[in-house]
């Protein structure tokens, strides 16, 4: 019995450490971090290019199951609704992936939105230490107004509502 209790305490401590390290580095109201995305396919993106736009930063990995569900929903509902909106910009960033990785991945997935590489986690590390998928929504002033870690249909609906609210 004592061993079971000890094992449960160790497990609980491990879960607490993960919960703390997987938290976002950004709080609501924080500005969009300074970063540069370089894609051979979609070109270069910096925060200066995003000035005055509502920006959704979506961080994912090709091997992540929840990321696949979220990106399928982005393709099905979010991107078709906002791709023509001049006040909105979607940045889907592949953590630890190169342009070549993302090209190969998208040959299977056939996503119509741009996929930007972050091979060394340089951009990801500005937002979090671990845990994907992650979504960060910034308003037209460049302030964080919504963030989410993980994927659930309910959370995704909250994200869509947040986008609508800041685009008004």
PDB file of C-alpha atoms in Angstrom:
ATOM      1  CA  UNK A   1       0.000   0.000   0.000  1.00  0.00           C
ATOM      2  CA  UNK A   2       2.829   2.326   0.879  1.00  0.00           C
ATOM      3  CA  UNK A   3       4.477   1.686  -2.501  1.00  0.00           C
ATOM      4  CA  UNK A   4       1.230   2.528  -4.321  1.00  0.00           C
ATOM      5  CA  UNK A   5       0.969   5.790  -2.370  1.00  0.00           C
ATOM      6  CA  UNK A   6       4.568   6.667  -3.184  1.00  0.00           C
ATOM      7  CA  UNK A   7       4.047   5.869  -6.861  1.00  0.00           C
ATOM      8  CA  UNK A   8       0.926   8.038  -6.950  1.00  0.00           C
ATOM      9  CA  UNK A   9       2.821  10.931  -5.330  1.00  0.00           C
ATOM     10  CA  UNK A  10       5.634  10.649  -7.898  1.00  0.00           C
ATOM     11  CA  UNK A  11       3.090  10.515 -10.737  1.00  0.00           C
ATOM     12  CA  UNK A  12       1.244  13.555  -9.367  1.00  0.00           C
ATOM     13  CA  UNK A  13       4.506  15.522  -9.078  1.00  0.00           C
ATOM     14  CA  UNK A  14       5.407  14.581 -12.651  1.00  0.00           C
ATOM     15  CA  UNK A  15       2.010  15.753 -13.864  1.00  0.00           C
ATOM     16  CA  UNK A  16       2.464  19.059 -12.044  1.00  0.00           C
ATOM     17  CA  UNK A  17       5.872  19.619 -13.625  1.00  0.00           C
ATOM     18  CA  UNK A  18       4.432  18.965 -17.099  1.00  0.00           C
ATOM     19  CA  UNK A  19       1.478  21.251 -16.438  1.00  0.00           C
ATOM     20  CA  UNK A  20       3.805  24.069 -15.437  1.00  0.00           C
ATOM     21  CA  UNK A  21       6.247  23.654 -18.320  1.00  0.00           C
ATOM     22  CA  UNK A  22       3.518  23.245 -20.939  1.00  0.00           C
ATOM     23  CA  UNK A  23       1.899  26.561 -20.073  1.00  0.00           C
ATOM     24  CA  UNK A  24       1.915  29.409 -22.532  1.00  0.00           C
ATOM     25  CA  UNK A  25       4.649  32.018 -22.270  1.00  0.00           C
ATOM     26  CA  UNK A  26       2.067  34.666 -23.224  1.00  0.00           C
ATOM     27  CA  UNK A  27      -0.757  36.171 -21.199  1.00  0.00           C
ATOM     28  CA  UNK A  28      -3.877  37.887 -22.499  1.00  0.00           C
ATOM     29  CA  UNK A  29      -2.971  41.415 -23.508  1.00  0.00           C
ATOM     30  CA  UNK A  30       0.646  40.541 -24.385  1.00  0.00           C
ATOM     31  CA  UNK A  31       1.917  41.765 -27.766  1.00  0.00           C
ATOM     32  CA  UNK A  32       2.610  39.513 -30.732  1.00  0.00           C
ATOM     33  CA  UNK A  33       6.212  38.307 -30.312  1.00  0.00           C
ATOM     34  CA  UNK A  34       8.860  39.504 -32.752  1.00  0.00           C
ATOM     35  CA  UNK A  35       9.688  36.691 -35.186  1.00  0.00           C
ATOM     36  CA  UNK A  36      10.430  35.973 -38.813  1.00  0.00           C
ATOM     37  CA  UNK A  37       8.920  33.095 -40.759  1.00  0.00           C
ATOM     38  CA  UNK A  38      10.814  32.044 -43.871  1.00  0.00           C
ATOM     39  CA  UNK A  39       9.112  29.769 -46.356  1.00  0.00           C
ATOM     40  CA  UNK A  40      10.445  28.842 -49.779  1.00  0.00           C
ATOM     41  CA  UNK A  41       6.808  28.475 -50.877  1.00  0.00           C
ATOM     42  CA  UNK A  42       5.032  31.395 -49.125  1.00  0.00           C
ATOM     43  CA  UNK A  43       7.869  33.866 -48.597  1.00  0.00           C
ATOM     44  CA  UNK A  44       8.882  35.795 -45.517  1.00  0.00           C
ATOM     45  CA  UNK A  45       6.503  37.007 -42.784  1.00  0.00           C
ATOM     46  CA  UNK A  46       7.323  39.413 -39.947  1.00  0.00           C
ATOM     47  CA  UNK A  47       5.088  41.200 -37.436  1.00  0.00           C
ATOM     48  CA  UNK A  48       5.421  44.359 -39.569  1.00  0.00           C
ATOM     49  CA  UNK A  49       3.542  42.480 -42.330  1.00  0.00           C
ATOM     50  CA  UNK A  50       0.738  41.768 -39.855  1.00  0.00           C
ATOM     51  CA  UNK A  51       0.209  45.307 -38.548  1.00  0.00           C
ATOM     52  CA  UNK A  52      -3.479  46.200 -38.326  1.00  0.00           C
ATOM     53  CA  UNK A  53      -4.650  42.627 -38.937  1.00  0.00           C
ATOM     54  CA  UNK A  54      -6.316  40.034 -36.744  1.00  0.00           C
ATOM     55  CA  UNK A  55      -3.726  37.233 -36.623  1.00  0.00           C
ATOM     56  CA  UNK A  56      -4.254  33.595 -35.714  1.00  0.00           C
ATOM     57  CA  UNK A  57      -1.021  31.730 -34.974  1.00  0.00           C
ATOM     58  CA  UNK A  58      -1.561  27.972 -35.051  1.00  0.00           C
ATOM     59  CA  UNK A  59       1.359  25.793 -33.927  1.00  0.00           C
ATOM     60  CA  UNK A  60       1.376  22.115 -34.874  1.00  0.00           C
ATOM     61  CA  UNK A  61       3.446  19.052 -35.781  1.00  0.00           C
ATOM     62  CA  UNK A  62       2.770  16.566 -38.566  1.00  0.00           C
ATOM     63  CA  UNK A  63       2.932  13.597 -36.164  1.00  0.00           C
ATOM     64  CA  UNK A  64       0.488  15.059 -33.609  1.00  0.00           C
ATOM     65  CA  UNK A  65      -2.977  13.427 -33.603  1.00  0.00           C
ATOM     66  CA  UNK A  66      -4.879  16.334 -32.028  1.00  0.00           C
ATOM     67  CA  UNK A  67      -3.120  18.695 -34.461  1.00  0.00           C
ATOM     68  CA  UNK A  68      -4.503  16.678 -37.391  1.00  0.00           C
ATOM     69  CA  UNK A  69      -8.042  17.064 -36.059  1.00  0.00           C
ATOM     70  CA  UNK A  70      -7.591  20.797 -35.534  1.00  0.00           C
ATOM     71  CA  UNK A  71      -6.048  21.389 -38.970  1.00  0.00           C
ATOM     72  CA  UNK A  72      -8.843  19.401 -40.639  1.00  0.00           C
ATOM     73  CA  UNK A  73     -11.309  21.761 -38.941  1.00  0.00           C
ATOM     74  CA  UNK A  74      -9.249  24.783 -40.017  1.00  0.00           C
ATOM     75  CA  UNK A  75      -9.447  23.521 -43.608  1.00  0.00           C
ATOM     76  CA  UNK A  76     -13.156  22.723 -43.422  1.00  0.00           C
ATOM     77  CA  UNK A  77     -14.561  25.744 -41.561  1.00  0.00           C
ATOM     78  CA  UNK A  78     -12.101  28.429 -40.488  1.00  0.00           C
ATOM     79  CA  UNK A  79      -9.994  29.022 -43.594  1.00  0.00           C
ATOM     80  CA  UNK A  80     -12.879  29.086 -46.100  1.00  0.00           C
ATOM     81  CA  UNK A  81     -14.636  31.675 -43.898  1.00  0.00           C
ATOM     82  CA  UNK A  82     -11.679  34.056 -43.520  1.00  0.00           C
ATOM     83  CA  UNK A  83      -9.191  33.508 -46.352  1.00  0.00           C
ATOM     84  CA  UNK A  84     -10.616  36.418 -48.350  1.00  0.00           C
ATOM     85  CA  UNK A  85     -10.780  38.811 -45.397  1.00  0.00           C
ATOM     86  CA  UNK A  86      -8.112  41.501 -45.810  1.00  0.00           C
ATOM     87  CA  UNK A  87      -8.177  42.114 -42.028  1.00  0.00           C
ATOM     88  CA  UNK A  88      -7.323  38.502 -41.121  1.00  0.00           C
ATOM     89  CA  UNK A  89      -4.118  36.482 -41.378  1.00  0.00           C
ATOM     90  CA  UNK A  90      -3.650  32.789 -40.580  1.00  0.00           C
ATOM     91  CA  UNK A  91      -0.151  31.550 -39.728  1.00  0.00           C
ATOM     92  CA  UNK A  92       0.010  27.762 -39.436  1.00  0.00           C
ATOM     93  CA  UNK A  93       3.509  26.900 -38.226  1.00  0.00           C
ATOM     94  CA  UNK A  94       5.046  23.419 -38.268  1.00  0.00           C
ATOM     95  CA  UNK A  95       7.155  22.949 -35.145  1.00  0.00           C
ATOM     96  CA  UNK A  96      10.466  21.235 -35.990  1.00  0.00           C
ATOM     97  CA  UNK A  97       9.536  20.935 -39.671  1.00  0.00           C
ATOM     98  CA  UNK A  98      11.292  22.185 -42.799  1.00  0.00           C
ATOM     99  CA  UNK A  99       9.682  23.385 -46.017  1.00  0.00           C
ATOM    100  CA  UNK A 100      10.442  19.952 -47.512  1.00  0.00           C
ATOM    101  CA  UNK A 101       8.719  18.181 -44.580  1.00  0.00           C
ATOM    102  CA  UNK A 102       5.643  20.386 -44.927  1.00  0.00           C
ATOM    103  CA  UNK A 103       5.492  19.979 -48.707  1.00  0.00           C
ATOM    104  CA  UNK A 104       5.551  16.183 -48.361  1.00  0.00           C
ATOM    105  CA  UNK A 105       2.958  16.318 -45.562  1.00  0.00           C
ATOM    106  CA  UNK A 106       0.649  18.556 -47.577  1.00  0.00           C
ATOM    107  CA  UNK A 107       0.838  16.258 -50.614  1.00  0.00           C
ATOM    108  CA  UNK A 108      -1.188  13.844 -48.466  1.00  0.00           C
ATOM    109  CA  UNK A 109      -3.363  16.349 -46.607  1.00  0.00           C
ATOM    110  CA  UNK A 110      -4.115  18.767 -49.466  1.00  0.00           C
ATOM    111  CA  UNK A 111      -4.597  21.763 -47.172  1.00  0.00           C
ATOM    112  CA  UNK A 112      -5.284  25.002 -49.024  1.00  0.00           C
ATOM    113  CA  UNK A 113      -3.831  27.296 -46.342  1.00  0.00           C
ATOM    114  CA  UNK A 114      -0.103  28.118 -46.082  1.00  0.00           C
ATOM    115  CA  UNK A 115       2.144  26.013 -43.857  1.00  0.00           C
ATOM    116  CA  UNK A 116       5.226  27.773 -42.495  1.00  0.00           C
ATOM    117  CA  UNK A 117       8.321  25.912 -41.257  1.00  0.00           C
ATOM    118  CA  UNK A 118       9.908  26.347 -37.832  1.00  0.00           C
ATOM    119  CA  UNK A 119      12.680  23.731 -38.013  1.00  0.00           C
ATOM    120  CA  UNK A 120      14.548  24.846 -34.886  1.00  0.00           C
ATOM    121  CA  UNK A 121      11.512  25.823 -32.742  1.00  0.00           C
ATOM    122  CA  UNK A 122      12.655  29.439 -32.874  1.00  0.00           C
ATOM    123  CA  UNK A 123       9.125  30.776 -33.327  1.00  0.00           C
ATOM    124  CA  UNK A 124       7.442  28.111 -31.178  1.00  0.00           C
ATOM    125  CA  UNK A 125       9.781  28.895 -28.268  1.00  0.00           C
ATOM    126  CA  UNK A 126       8.448  32.480 -28.186  1.00  0.00           C
ATOM    127  CA  UNK A 127       4.964  31.121 -27.442  1.00  0.00           C
ATOM    128  CA  UNK A 128       5.489  27.983 -25.321  1.00  0.00           C
ATOM    129  CA  UNK A 129       7.916  25.319 -24.154  1.00  0.00           C
ATOM    130  CA  UNK A 130       5.887  22.284 -25.192  1.00  0.00           C
ATOM    131  CA  UNK A 131       2.409  20.932 -25.939  1.00  0.00           C
ATOM    132  CA  UNK A 132       0.684  21.230 -29.287  1.00  0.00           C
ATOM    133  CA  UNK A 133      -1.564  22.108 -30.965  1.00  0.00           C
ATOM    134  CA  UNK A 134      -1.635  25.696 -29.789  1.00  0.00           C
ATOM    135  CA  UNK A 135      -3.673  28.618 -31.059  1.00  0.00           C
ATOM    136  CA  UNK A 136      -3.017  32.294 -30.342  1.00  0.00           C
ATOM    137  CA  UNK A 137      -5.353  35.013 -31.574  1.00  0.00           C
ATOM    138  CA  UNK A 138      -4.133  38.609 -31.735  1.00  0.00           C
ATOM    139  CA  UNK A 139      -6.374  41.607 -32.361  1.00  0.00           C
ATOM    140  CA  UNK A 140      -5.709  44.434 -34.853  1.00  0.00           C
ATOM    141  CA  UNK A 141      -3.551  46.202 -32.253  1.00  0.00           C
ATOM    142  CA  UNK A 142      -1.349  43.108 -31.986  1.00  0.00           C
ATOM    143  CA  UNK A 143      -2.516  42.141 -28.477  1.00  0.00           C
ATOM    144  CA  UNK A 144      -3.265  38.543 -27.459  1.00  0.00           C
ATOM    145  CA  UNK A 145      -7.030  38.155 -26.980  1.00  0.00           C
ATOM    146  CA  UNK A 146      -7.415  34.347 -26.988  1.00  0.00           C
ATOM    147  CA  UNK A 147      -5.190  31.296 -26.589  1.00  0.00           C
ATOM    148  CA  UNK A 148      -5.754  27.564 -26.441  1.00  0.00           C
ATOM    149  CA  UNK A 149      -3.636  24.470 -25.959  1.00  0.00           C
ATOM    150  CA  UNK A 150      -4.812  21.111 -27.248  1.00  0.00           C
ATOM    151  CA  UNK A 151      -7.860  20.476 -29.395  1.00  0.00           C
ATOM    152  CA  UNK A 152     -11.516  19.827 -28.727  1.00  0.00           C
ATOM    153  CA  UNK A 153     -14.533  20.689 -30.890  1.00  0.00           C
ATOM    154  CA  UNK A 154     -15.817  22.956 -28.100  1.00  0.00           C
ATOM    155  CA  UNK A 155     -12.537  24.839 -27.843  1.00  0.00           C
ATOM    156  CA  UNK A 156     -12.459  25.266 -31.614  1.00  0.00           C
ATOM    157  CA  UNK A 157     -15.952  26.793 -31.533  1.00  0.00           C
ATOM    158  CA  UNK A 158     -14.726  29.231 -28.874  1.00  0.00           C
ATOM    159  CA  UNK A 159     -11.853  30.179 -31.168  1.00  0.00           C
ATOM    160  CA  UNK A 160     -14.252  30.847 -34.064  1.00  0.00           C
ATOM    161  CA  UNK A 161     -16.382  33.058 -31.795  1.00  0.00           C
ATOM    162  CA  UNK A 162     -13.277  34.954 -30.661  1.00  0.00           C
ATOM    163  CA  UNK A 163     -12.244  35.570 -34.285  1.00  0.00           C
ATOM    164  CA  UNK A 164     -15.708  36.909 -35.122  1.00  0.00           C
ATOM    165  CA  UNK A 165     -15.653  39.182 -32.094  1.00  0.00           C
ATOM    166  CA  UNK A 166     -12.283  40.803 -32.879  1.00  0.00           C
ATOM    167  CA  UNK A 167     -13.052  41.191 -36.578  1.00  0.00           C
ATOM    168  CA  UNK A 168     -16.147  43.324 -35.825  1.00  0.00           C
TER     169      UNK A 168
END
